[in-house]
Amino acid sequence: MYNQYTFKSMGAINRNMKDLGGLVEDINNAFTTGYKTKDISFHETLDGMKTYERRQFIDGVAKKTNRELDFSIEGKGFFEVEMPDGTNAYTRDGSFTVGPNGELLSSQGYPVVTGHPDAEFIAQSYDAATGEQSGSFDVGVHSSATFVPVGATVVLEEDGTLKTREGQTIGKLNVVTFTNEDALKDIGDSLYLAGKETGDIKEAEIGSFEGQTRIRQGYLESSNVSIVKNMSDIVQLNTAIKAEMKIIKVLDQMQENLTSTITRNI
Amino acid sequence: MSNTQYYNPQVGSLYDAMQHSIKRIGIIQTNMQNFNTVGFKTVLPDSVLFSETLKDVFRDESQGAFMPTQQKLDLALSNPNAFFLVEGEDGPVRSRDGQFHVNEEGKIVDIQKRELVILDQDPEKPVAAAYTRGADMKIDKDGIVRIDGDVYGRVAIDFESKGPGDQAFVLQGKLEASNVDLQENIVKLMQVKRHIDTVQGVLSMELSVDKTLVETYGRNV
């Protein structure tokens, strides 16, 4: 029984450490553009304890940068970037640059996917268990690499279309939403991958009406981490871990006393 | 184990007392490890009786604190007697766990993938679809779901035992925290530990008396 209780306490400590890890990761990324808080919750179910992890896709504050290739999303949606292996990843980080060949790149250095009338774009997904590609979704938008003309000033239109000041169309930023964004797989660098569990991928309704997604030029979305809340949660977790350690100590002392009582009287 | 099975009834009683205290430690431990479990209700360590198993204990059903999460599908209920209804295998079942999300099939489900029952929902205008496209979704205290101002349905709420005047308010963007008080449980742990120490002390004394008796009389037999 003592051992069983000790293992139970160790399990609780492990869970709290996992929670602590999430809070520390959040604090580390408090100043990362577009970073979303990780939320780990524990639930009592008939099948035992269940852990549920999700990113809190709540808007961070849009910070003005006045840089023409900085874009922030207000409302639902993700920018789409093409990974080196040809798959597509999704990000809220709209800090774009122009590559050596004039292509529009994300802050991670991956091409930003925009609409183009000539090439149909198919989004790919991975299998969470095997990591292999498991399917594709026709998102109903079109894509190809986006090139910014040399020396051009990029202007964003309300519907997400990028144009030069002279009126030449560069491309339309692909902003997509998911049926179940909680299931997006975090691969670091503020990038996420879609999977079967994310459900349908749809083009976001871009506009300035209420309920629509708005893209702003010259702004970047801050992380939505609340350092104060995280610090308070860390203090609470610290107390819980100490309490579990206390239980282990008490169990150990009890076992020691019991052993000494029995052996003394043999 | 009953103390009648021991050669010495005092030793049996002491053993039972210790077992009882160990059960209480188990309960305190369960409380502590669930201090951050959504909606967990404290198990009362003093409610465990000698003969009972841990399943027979009582819980402190008082309301846990409401944690703001800002998630539109995180819901809490203001009355401990009230429950959400979710679709179980054999029809709707009650649940206090208000952490919902939209699954890949476009249904609002809890973390056990059971669909939330929303009454008066128009099949042509599902709440989940509006939520997914980022519409302004508000759930008021009566559970009425409004999207961009229009009523889309009502979150079903059931009561365990509804008395006259009993009401439950739905709180959107909040989850009910566990009602475990860590400090109180640590104090209880110390009390139980002292009790066990005392029992062990008496047990030790009892055993040494037995030993002395056996040695003294055994030598003269």
Short mmCIF file of C-alpha atoms in Angstrom, two decimals:
data_model
loop_
_atom_site.label_atom_id
_atom_site.label_comp_id
_atom_site.label_asym_id
_atom_site.label_seq_id
_atom_site.Cartn_x
_atom_site.Cartn_y
_atom_site.Cartn_z
CA MET A 1 0.00 0.00 0.00
CA TYR A 2 2.84 2.37 0.86
CA ASN A 3 4.46 1.78 -2.50
CA GLN A 4 1.16 2.24 -4.30
CA TYR A 5 0.64 5.62 -2.61
CA THR A 6 4.20 6.67 -3.35
CA PHE A 7 3.73 5.89 -7.04
CA LYS A 8 0.45 7.83 -7.05
CA SER A 9 2.29 10.84 -5.66
CA MET A 10 5.04 10.46 -8.22
CA GLY A 11 2.39 10.39 -10.97
CA ALA A 12 0.89 13.61 -9.64
CA ILE A 13 4.33 15.23 -9.49
CA ASN A 14 4.98 14.22 -13.10
CA ARG A 15 1.68 15.78 -14.19
CA ASN A 16 2.46 18.97 -12.35
CA MET A 17 5.94 19.06 -13.88
CA LYS A 18 4.37 18.75 -17.34
CA ASP A 19 2.06 21.64 -16.53
CA LEU A 20 5.04 23.60 -15.23
CA GLY A 21 6.91 22.90 -18.48
CA GLY A 22 4.03 24.45 -20.45
CA LEU A 23 4.04 27.56 -18.27
CA VAL A 24 7.79 27.97 -18.63
CA GLU A 25 7.49 27.57 -22.41
CA ASP A 26 4.85 30.30 -22.43
CA ILE A 27 7.03 32.67 -20.43
CA ASN A 28 9.99 31.96 -22.74
CA ASN A 29 7.78 32.95 -25.68
CA ALA A 30 6.08 35.94 -24.08
CA PHE A 31 7.71 38.19 -26.68
CA THR A 32 7.47 35.86 -29.69
CA THR A 33 5.32 37.25 -32.49
CA GLY A 34 2.02 35.39 -32.85
CA TYR A 35 2.85 32.88 -30.09
CA LYS A 36 -0.20 31.28 -28.47
CA THR A 37 -0.44 30.19 -24.85
CA LYS A 38 -0.36 26.47 -24.21
CA ASP A 39 -3.17 25.30 -21.99
CA ILE A 40 -2.99 21.92 -20.24
CA SER A 41 -6.00 20.78 -18.27
CA PHE A 42 -6.74 17.62 -16.32
CA HIS A 43 -10.13 15.91 -16.23
CA GLU A 44 -11.57 13.16 -14.11
CA THR A 45 -13.36 10.63 -16.33
CA LEU A 46 -14.74 7.14 -15.94
CA ASP A 47 -11.69 5.88 -17.86
CA GLY A 48 -9.33 7.57 -15.41
CA MET A 49 -7.55 10.88 -15.60
CA LYS A 50 -7.42 12.57 -19.00
CA THR A 51 -5.04 15.33 -19.99
CA TYR A 52 -6.22 17.82 -22.59
CA GLU A 53 -3.74 20.10 -24.31
CA ARG A 54 -4.67 23.01 -26.52
CA ARG A 55 -3.31 26.30 -27.72
CA GLN A 56 -5.36 29.29 -26.74
CA PHE A 57 -5.94 30.85 -30.14
CA ILE A 58 -7.08 34.12 -28.68
CA ASP A 59 -5.82 37.24 -30.42
CA GLY A 60 -2.71 38.85 -29.03
CA VAL A 61 -2.42 42.63 -29.11
CA ALA A 62 -1.54 44.05 -32.55
CA LYS A 63 1.64 46.10 -32.21
CA LYS A 64 2.31 48.87 -34.69
CA THR A 65 5.62 48.48 -36.51
CA ASN A 66 4.99 50.58 -39.65
CA ARG A 67 6.93 48.01 -41.66
CA GLU A 68 5.28 47.30 -45.00
CA LEU A 69 5.86 43.52 -44.84
CA ASP A 70 4.50 43.09 -41.32
CA PHE A 71 0.95 41.75 -41.21
CA SER A 72 -1.28 40.84 -38.29
CA ILE A 73 -4.46 38.79 -38.29
CA GLU A 74 -7.37 39.93 -36.15
CA GLY A 75 -9.92 37.17 -35.64
CA LYS A 76 -9.75 33.59 -36.81
CA GLY A 77 -7.22 32.36 -39.32
CA PHE A 78 -3.63 31.47 -40.10
CA PHE A 79 -1.18 32.45 -42.79
CA GLU A 80 -0.04 29.55 -44.90
CA VAL A 81 3.62 28.78 -45.63
CA GLU A 82 5.25 26.08 -47.71
CA MET A 83 7.74 23.88 -45.89
CA PRO A 84 10.90 22.55 -47.60
CA ASP A 85 9.30 19.07 -47.91
CA GLY A 86 6.38 20.52 -49.86
CA THR A 87 3.85 20.28 -47.03
CA ASN A 88 2.10 23.36 -45.76
CA ALA A 89 2.29 24.80 -42.30
CA TYR A 90 0.22 27.52 -40.69
CA THR A 91 1.28 30.49 -38.60
CA ARG A 92 -0.03 33.68 -37.03
CA ASP A 93 3.40 35.27 -37.37
CA GLY A 94 3.06 37.78 -40.21
CA SER A 95 6.58 39.14 -40.11
CA PHE A 96 7.46 38.59 -43.77
CA THR A 97 10.61 39.34 -45.73
CA VAL A 98 11.66 39.27 -49.37
CA GLY A 99 14.14 36.52 -50.28
CA PRO A 100 17.16 36.82 -52.57
CA ASN A 101 15.05 35.83 -55.59
CA GLY A 102 12.28 38.25 -54.72
CA GLU A 103 9.97 35.66 -53.16
CA LEU A 104 7.85 36.52 -50.17
CA LEU A 105 9.14 34.57 -47.15
CA SER A 106 7.87 34.02 -43.64
CA SER A 107 10.04 34.90 -40.64
CA GLN A 108 11.14 31.25 -40.58
CA GLY A 109 12.35 31.59 -44.20
CA TYR A 110 9.56 29.56 -45.85
CA PRO A 111 7.63 30.81 -48.90
CA VAL A 112 4.32 32.46 -48.02
CA VAL A 113 1.44 30.89 -49.91
CA THR A 114 -0.80 33.32 -51.75
CA GLY A 115 -3.62 32.94 -54.21
CA HIS A 116 -2.75 32.75 -57.88
CA PRO A 117 -5.29 32.02 -60.61
CA ASP A 118 -3.19 29.47 -62.51
CA ALA A 119 -2.33 26.74 -59.99
CA GLU A 120 -4.77 24.85 -57.82
CA PHE A 121 -3.56 24.42 -54.30
CA ILE A 122 -4.07 21.25 -52.26
CA ALA A 123 -3.34 21.32 -48.53
CA GLN A 124 -1.65 18.21 -47.17
CA SER A 125 -2.04 16.66 -43.78
CA TYR A 126 -0.02 14.32 -41.60
CA ASP A 127 -1.05 11.30 -39.56
CA ALA A 128 -0.62 12.08 -35.85
CA ALA A 129 0.38 8.49 -35.01
CA THR A 130 2.87 7.74 -37.79
CA GLY A 131 3.85 11.25 -38.85
CA GLU A 132 3.24 10.26 -42.48
CA GLN A 133 1.15 12.16 -44.94
CA SER A 134 -2.39 10.93 -44.52
CA GLY A 135 -4.47 12.89 -46.95
CA SER A 136 -5.10 16.15 -48.66
CA PHE A 137 -7.83 18.73 -48.69
CA ASP A 138 -8.83 20.92 -51.55
CA VAL A 139 -9.08 24.25 -49.79
CA GLY A 140 -10.64 25.88 -52.79
CA VAL A 141 -7.96 28.52 -53.19
CA HIS A 142 -5.05 28.78 -55.55
CA SER A 143 -1.39 29.07 -54.85
CA SER A 144 2.08 29.51 -56.18
CA ALA A 145 5.25 31.21 -55.05
CA THR A 146 4.79 34.92 -54.61
CA PHE A 147 7.33 37.34 -55.99
CA VAL A 148 7.61 40.94 -54.99
CA PRO A 149 8.87 43.14 -57.85
CA VAL A 150 12.24 44.74 -57.15
CA GLY A 151 11.90 48.12 -55.48
CA ALA A 152 8.12 47.83 -55.28
CA THR A 153 6.18 49.18 -52.33
CA VAL A 154 3.69 46.56 -51.14
CA VAL A 155 0.19 47.72 -50.33
CA LEU A 156 -2.44 45.52 -48.66
CA GLU A 157 -6.05 45.71 -49.74
CA GLU A 158 -8.96 44.95 -47.39
CA ASP A 159 -9.57 41.49 -48.89
CA GLY A 160 -5.96 40.39 -48.33
CA THR A 161 -4.68 41.14 -51.83
CA LEU A 162 -1.15 42.49 -52.05
CA LYS A 163 -0.49 45.04 -54.76
CA THR A 164 2.28 47.37 -55.74
CA ARG A 165 1.66 51.09 -55.33
CA GLU A 166 1.26 51.21 -59.10
CA GLY A 167 -1.66 48.76 -58.88
CA GLN A 168 0.07 45.56 -60.05
CA THR A 169 -1.31 42.50 -58.20
CA ILE A 170 1.32 40.50 -56.31
CA GLY A 171 -1.02 37.88 -54.84
CA LYS A 172 -3.71 37.36 -52.24
CA LEU A 173 -2.59 36.21 -48.80
CA ASN A 174 -4.04 32.80 -48.02
CA VAL A 175 -5.66 32.99 -44.61
CA VAL A 176 -7.36 29.75 -43.61
CA THR A 177 -9.45 28.48 -40.71
CA PHE A 178 -9.95 24.97 -39.37
CA THR A 179 -13.00 23.20 -38.04
CA ASN A 180 -11.02 22.08 -34.99
CA GLU A 181 -8.03 24.34 -34.50
CA ASP A 182 -7.34 22.76 -31.08
CA ALA A 183 -5.99 19.74 -32.98
CA LEU A 184 -3.30 21.68 -34.87
CA LYS A 185 0.09 20.13 -34.25
CA ASP A 186 2.65 22.54 -32.89
CA ILE A 187 6.04 22.09 -34.63
CA GLY A 188 7.77 25.07 -33.01
CA ASP A 189 8.70 28.48 -34.45
CA SER A 190 5.00 29.45 -34.18
CA LEU A 191 4.22 26.96 -36.95
CA TYR A 192 1.41 24.40 -36.91
CA LEU A 193 0.52 21.43 -39.07
CA ALA A 194 -2.99 20.34 -39.97
CA GLY A 195 -4.12 16.75 -39.50
CA LYS A 196 -7.20 14.58 -39.81
CA GLU A 197 -8.50 15.83 -36.49
CA THR A 198 -8.36 19.48 -37.55
CA GLY A 199 -11.20 18.76 -39.96
CA ASP A 200 -11.96 20.92 -42.98
CA ILE A 201 -9.68 23.77 -43.96
CA LYS A 202 -11.55 26.79 -45.23
CA GLU A 203 -10.59 30.17 -46.56
CA ALA A 204 -11.23 32.78 -43.87
CA GLU A 205 -13.81 35.46 -44.54
CA ILE A 206 -11.58 38.49 -44.79
CA GLY A 207 -13.09 41.90 -44.32
CA SER A 208 -13.70 44.59 -41.77
CA PHE A 209 -17.23 43.61 -40.69
CA GLU A 210 -17.85 42.12 -37.25
CA GLY A 211 -17.12 38.39 -37.20
CA GLN A 212 -14.83 38.62 -40.22
CA THR A 213 -11.08 38.21 -40.15
CA ARG A 214 -9.12 41.38 -40.65
CA ILE A 215 -5.55 41.63 -41.90
CA ARG A 216 -3.60 44.74 -40.99
CA GLN A 217 -0.43 45.94 -42.64
CA GLY A 218 2.34 47.51 -40.55
CA TYR A 219 1.28 45.58 -37.43
CA LEU A 220 2.47 42.41 -35.76
CA GLU A 221 0.46 40.27 -33.38
CA SER A 222 2.08 40.00 -29.95
CA SER A 223 1.98 36.75 -28.04
CA ASN A 224 -1.12 36.27 -25.88
CA VAL A 225 0.89 35.11 -22.86
CA SER A 226 0.00 36.73 -19.55
CA ILE A 227 3.24 36.65 -17.56
CA VAL A 228 1.46 37.62 -14.34
CA LYS A 229 -1.05 34.74 -14.65
CA ASN A 230 1.72 32.30 -15.53
CA MET A 231 3.82 33.37 -12.56
CA SER A 232 0.84 32.93 -10.24
CA ASP A 233 0.16 29.47 -11.74
CA ILE A 234 3.83 28.53 -11.23
CA VAL A 235 3.63 29.50 -7.55
CA GLN A 236 0.50 27.31 -7.18
CA LEU A 237 2.12 24.37 -8.93
CA ASN A 238 5.19 24.78 -6.77
CA THR A 239 2.99 24.46 -3.67
CA ALA A 240 1.30 21.36 -5.10
CA ILE A 241 4.63 19.71 -5.89
CA LYS A 242 5.89 20.49 -2.37
CA ALA A 243 2.68 18.99 -0.93
CA GLU A 244 3.18 15.78 -2.92
CA MET A 245 6.81 15.62 -1.74
CA LYS A 246 5.52 15.96 1.81
CA ILE A 247 3.23 12.95 1.27
CA ILE A 248 6.14 10.88 -0.02
CA LYS A 249 8.18 11.92 3.04
CA VAL A 250 5.33 10.99 5.42
CA LEU A 251 4.87 7.61 3.72
CA ASP A 252 8.59 6.98 3.94
CA GLN A 253 8.65 7.84 7.65
CA MET A 254 5.65 5.61 8.30
CA GLN A 255 7.29 2.70 6.56
CA GLU A 256 10.50 3.28 8.50
CA ASN A 257 8.60 3.39 11.83
CA LEU A 258 6.66 0.27 10.99
CA THR A 259 9.78 -1.63 10.01
CA SER A 260 11.56 -0.57 13.19
CA THR A 261 8.51 -1.50 15.36
CA ILE A 262 8.29 -4.97 13.85
CA THR A 263 12.01 -5.72 13.83
CA ARG A 264 12.50 -4.48 17.41
CA ASN A 265 9.98 -7.01 18.65
CA ILE A 266 11.10 -10.06 16.72
CA MET B 1 -9.37 -7.41 8.61
CA SER B 2 -11.24 -7.82 11.85
CA ASN B 3 -9.36 -7.71 15.13
CA THR B 4 -10.94 -11.05 16.17
CA GLN B 5 -8.48 -12.80 13.91
CA TYR B 6 -5.58 -11.68 16.10
CA TYR B 7 -4.34 -13.65 19.10
CA ASN B 8 -4.31 -10.35 20.96
CA PRO B 9 -7.44 -8.17 20.47
CA GLN B 10 -5.54 -4.99 21.38
CA VAL B 11 -3.06 -5.59 18.56
CA GLY B 12 -5.99 -6.17 16.20
CA SER B 13 -7.65 -2.89 17.20
CA LEU B 14 -4.41 -1.00 16.75
CA TYR B 15 -3.88 -2.59 13.36
CA ASP B 16 -7.42 -1.60 12.29
CA ALA B 17 -6.85 1.96 13.51
CA MET B 18 -3.68 2.16 11.46
CA GLN B 19 -5.38 0.78 8.35
CA HIS B 20 -8.10 3.36 8.80
CA SER B 21 -5.58 6.17 9.00
CA ILE B 22 -3.76 4.86 5.94
CA LYS B 23 -7.08 4.98 4.05
CA ARG B 24 -7.42 8.61 5.11
CA ILE B 25 -3.94 9.34 3.80
CA GLY B 26 -5.03 7.82 0.49
CA ILE B 27 -7.96 10.23 0.36
CA ILE B 28 -5.82 13.24 1.23
CA GLN B 29 -3.44 12.18 -1.50
CA THR B 30 -6.30 11.89 -4.03
CA ASN B 31 -7.36 15.44 -3.13
CA MET B 32 -3.88 16.84 -3.48
CA GLN B 33 -3.21 15.21 -6.81
CA ASN B 34 -6.46 16.64 -8.17
CA PHE B 35 -5.99 20.19 -7.01
CA ASN B 36 -5.74 21.30 -10.67
CA THR B 37 -8.32 18.89 -12.11
CA VAL B 38 -11.20 20.77 -13.72
CA GLY B 39 -14.30 20.64 -11.47
CA PHE B 40 -12.84 18.08 -9.02
CA LYS B 41 -14.69 17.90 -5.70
CA THR B 42 -12.75 17.36 -2.50
CA VAL B 43 -13.21 13.94 -0.93
CA LEU B 44 -13.77 14.30 2.80
CA PRO B 45 -11.06 12.26 4.59
CA ASP B 46 -13.03 12.16 7.84
CA SER B 47 -15.97 10.51 6.10
CA VAL B 48 -14.22 7.16 5.60
CA LEU B 49 -15.34 4.54 8.10
CA PHE B 50 -13.47 1.48 9.33
CA SER B 51 -15.38 -1.06 7.29
CA GLU B 52 -15.95 1.00 4.20
CA THR B 53 -14.01 1.08 1.01
CA LEU B 54 -12.77 4.32 -0.50
CA LYS B 55 -15.76 4.27 -2.88
CA ASP B 56 -18.15 4.93 -0.01
CA VAL B 57 -16.72 8.29 1.04
CA PHE B 58 -18.46 11.62 0.75
CA ARG B 59 -17.41 14.61 -1.29
CA ASP B 60 -17.47 18.29 -0.56
CA GLU B 61 -19.88 19.38 -3.30
CA SER B 62 -19.28 23.09 -2.80
CA GLN B 63 -18.56 25.20 -5.85
CA GLY B 64 -14.94 25.51 -7.01
CA ALA B 65 -13.61 28.90 -8.08
CA PHE B 66 -14.33 30.00 -11.66
CA MET B 67 -11.15 30.24 -13.74
CA PRO B 68 -11.38 32.72 -16.60
CA THR B 69 -10.13 31.13 -19.83
CA GLN B 70 -11.56 33.53 -22.46
CA GLN B 71 -12.44 30.50 -24.60
CA LYS B 72 -15.95 30.85 -25.96
CA LEU B 73 -16.70 27.16 -25.57
CA ASP B 74 -15.50 26.90 -21.97
CA LEU B 75 -18.62 26.88 -19.82
CA ALA B 76 -19.19 26.69 -16.08
CA LEU B 77 -22.36 26.25 -14.05
CA SER B 78 -23.10 28.37 -11.02
CA ASN B 79 -25.08 25.68 -9.18
CA PRO B 80 -23.38 22.48 -7.95
CA ASN B 81 -26.66 20.62 -8.52
CA ALA B 82 -26.78 21.51 -12.20
CA PHE B 83 -25.26 19.58 -15.09
CA PHE B 84 -24.70 19.93 -18.82
CA LEU B 85 -26.22 17.21 -20.96
CA VAL B 86 -23.92 15.38 -23.37
CA GLU B 87 -24.72 12.52 -25.72
CA GLY B 88 -23.58 9.26 -24.14
CA GLU B 89 -23.72 5.82 -25.73
CA ASP B 90 -27.27 5.23 -24.43
CA GLY B 91 -28.65 8.73 -24.72
CA PRO B 92 -27.99 12.02 -22.92
CA VAL B 93 -25.94 11.87 -19.73
CA ARG B 94 -25.09 14.53 -17.18
CA SER B 95 -21.67 16.12 -17.02
CA ARG B 96 -20.13 18.94 -15.02
CA ASP B 97 -17.08 19.21 -17.26
CA GLY B 98 -17.63 22.37 -19.29
CA GLN B 99 -14.53 22.31 -21.48
CA PHE B 100 -15.91 21.96 -25.00
CA HIS B 101 -14.45 22.34 -28.47
CA VAL B 102 -15.52 21.75 -32.06
CA ASN B 103 -14.31 18.40 -33.35
CA GLU B 104 -13.29 17.48 -36.89
CA GLU B 105 -16.89 16.60 -37.74
CA GLY B 106 -18.07 20.06 -36.79
CA LYS B 107 -19.76 19.02 -33.55
CA ILE B 108 -19.37 20.67 -30.16
CA VAL B 109 -17.90 17.97 -27.93
CA ASP B 110 -16.32 17.65 -24.52
CA ILE B 111 -12.86 16.19 -23.96
CA GLN B 112 -14.39 12.70 -23.93
CA LYS B 113 -15.75 13.44 -27.42
CA ARG B 114 -19.38 13.45 -26.26
CA GLU B 115 -21.56 15.95 -28.08
CA LEU B 116 -23.06 18.81 -26.09
CA VAL B 117 -26.86 18.86 -26.22
CA ILE B 118 -28.09 22.19 -27.61
CA LEU B 119 -31.85 22.56 -27.66
CA ASP B 120 -33.91 24.38 -30.32
CA GLN B 121 -30.99 24.29 -32.75
CA ASP B 122 -31.79 24.81 -36.43
CA PRO B 123 -30.06 21.98 -38.37
CA GLU B 124 -29.47 24.48 -41.17
CA LYS B 125 -27.67 26.85 -38.81
CA PRO B 126 -25.47 24.74 -36.50
CA VAL B 127 -23.77 26.61 -33.68
CA ALA B 128 -20.47 24.84 -34.32
CA ALA B 129 -20.24 26.07 -37.93
CA ALA B 130 -20.78 29.66 -36.85
CA TYR B 131 -18.19 29.29 -34.12
CA THR B 132 -15.65 27.85 -36.58
CA ARG B 133 -15.98 30.74 -38.98
CA GLY B 134 -15.19 33.10 -36.11
CA ALA B 135 -18.65 34.59 -35.64
CA ASP B 136 -19.38 36.53 -32.48
CA MET B 137 -20.84 33.82 -30.24
CA LYS B 138 -22.31 34.70 -26.88
CA ILE B 139 -23.90 32.32 -24.39
CA ASP B 140 -25.90 34.13 -21.76
CA LYS B 141 -26.58 33.09 -18.17
CA ASP B 142 -29.66 31.10 -19.25
CA GLY B 143 -27.61 29.11 -21.74
CA ILE B 144 -29.10 30.86 -24.79
CA VAL B 145 -26.63 30.85 -27.65
CA ARG B 146 -26.57 34.04 -29.72
CA ILE B 147 -24.51 34.41 -32.84
CA ASP B 148 -24.16 37.89 -34.25
CA GLY B 149 -27.19 38.74 -32.13
CA ASP B 150 -29.47 35.95 -33.43
CA VAL B 151 -30.64 33.09 -31.19
CA TYR B 152 -29.17 29.78 -32.41
CA GLY B 153 -30.24 27.48 -29.56
CA ARG B 154 -30.00 26.83 -25.85
CA VAL B 155 -27.46 24.79 -23.90
CA ALA B 156 -29.36 21.98 -22.14
CA ILE B 157 -29.04 22.04 -18.36
CA ASP B 158 -30.31 19.34 -16.03
CA PHE B 159 -30.59 19.27 -12.25
CA GLU B 160 -29.80 16.42 -9.91
CA SER B 161 -32.55 17.43 -7.54
CA LYS B 162 -34.19 20.68 -8.38
CA GLY B 163 -35.94 22.39 -5.54
CA PRO B 164 -38.26 25.35 -5.82
CA GLY B 165 -36.33 28.48 -6.76
CA ASP B 166 -33.23 26.51 -7.78
CA GLN B 167 -31.42 28.21 -10.61
CA ALA B 168 -28.22 27.61 -12.49
CA PHE B 169 -26.40 30.23 -14.50
CA VAL B 170 -24.13 29.41 -17.40
CA LEU B 171 -20.86 31.29 -17.33
CA GLN B 172 -19.14 31.54 -20.71
CA GLY B 173 -15.33 31.71 -20.93
CA LYS B 174 -14.88 30.15 -17.51
CA LEU B 175 -14.12 26.72 -16.12
CA GLU B 176 -14.83 25.49 -12.63
CA ALA B 177 -11.58 24.85 -10.77
CA SER B 178 -11.24 22.05 -8.25
CA ASN B 179 -12.34 22.97 -4.73
CA VAL B 180 -9.32 21.30 -3.12
CA ASP B 181 -7.67 23.41 -0.42
CA LEU B 182 -4.02 22.36 -0.40
CA GLN B 183 -3.24 23.92 2.97
CA GLU B 184 -6.21 22.25 4.65
CA ASN B 185 -5.18 18.89 3.22
CA ILE B 186 -1.59 19.31 4.42
CA VAL B 187 -2.88 20.03 7.95
CA LYS B 188 -5.08 16.91 7.76
CA LEU B 189 -2.12 14.90 6.52
CA MET B 190 -0.08 16.00 9.54
CA GLN B 191 -2.93 15.08 11.89
CA VAL B 192 -3.26 11.61 10.38
CA LYS B 193 0.52 11.18 10.50
CA ARG B 194 0.55 12.03 14.24
CA HIS B 195 -2.28 9.58 14.79
CA ILE B 196 -0.39 6.82 13.04
CA ASP B 197 2.75 7.68 15.05
CA THR B 198 0.74 7.33 18.26
CA VAL B 199 -0.81 4.02 17.17
CA GLN B 200 2.62 2.73 16.20
CA GLY B 201 3.99 3.77 19.60
CA VAL B 202 1.20 1.89 21.42
CA LEU B 203 1.60 -1.10 19.11
CA SER B 204 5.30 -1.17 19.86
CA MET B 205 4.57 -1.04 23.60
CA GLU B 206 1.96 -3.80 23.31
CA LEU B 207 4.31 -6.01 21.34
CA SER B 208 7.17 -5.48 23.79
CA VAL B 209 4.84 -6.41 26.70
CA ASP B 210 3.89 -9.59 24.85
CA LYS B 211 7.53 -10.31 24.19
CA THR B 212 8.46 -9.82 27.86
CA LEU B 213 5.59 -12.02 28.98
CA VAL B 214 6.56 -14.80 26.61
CA GLU B 215 10.23 -14.57 27.62
CA THR B 216 9.51 -14.45 31.36
CA TYR B 217 6.91 -17.20 31.50
CA GLY B 218 8.50 -19.24 28.74
CA ARG B 219 11.71 -19.45 30.74
CA ASN B 220 9.84 -20.92 33.71
CA VAL B 221 7.73 -23.44 31.86
#
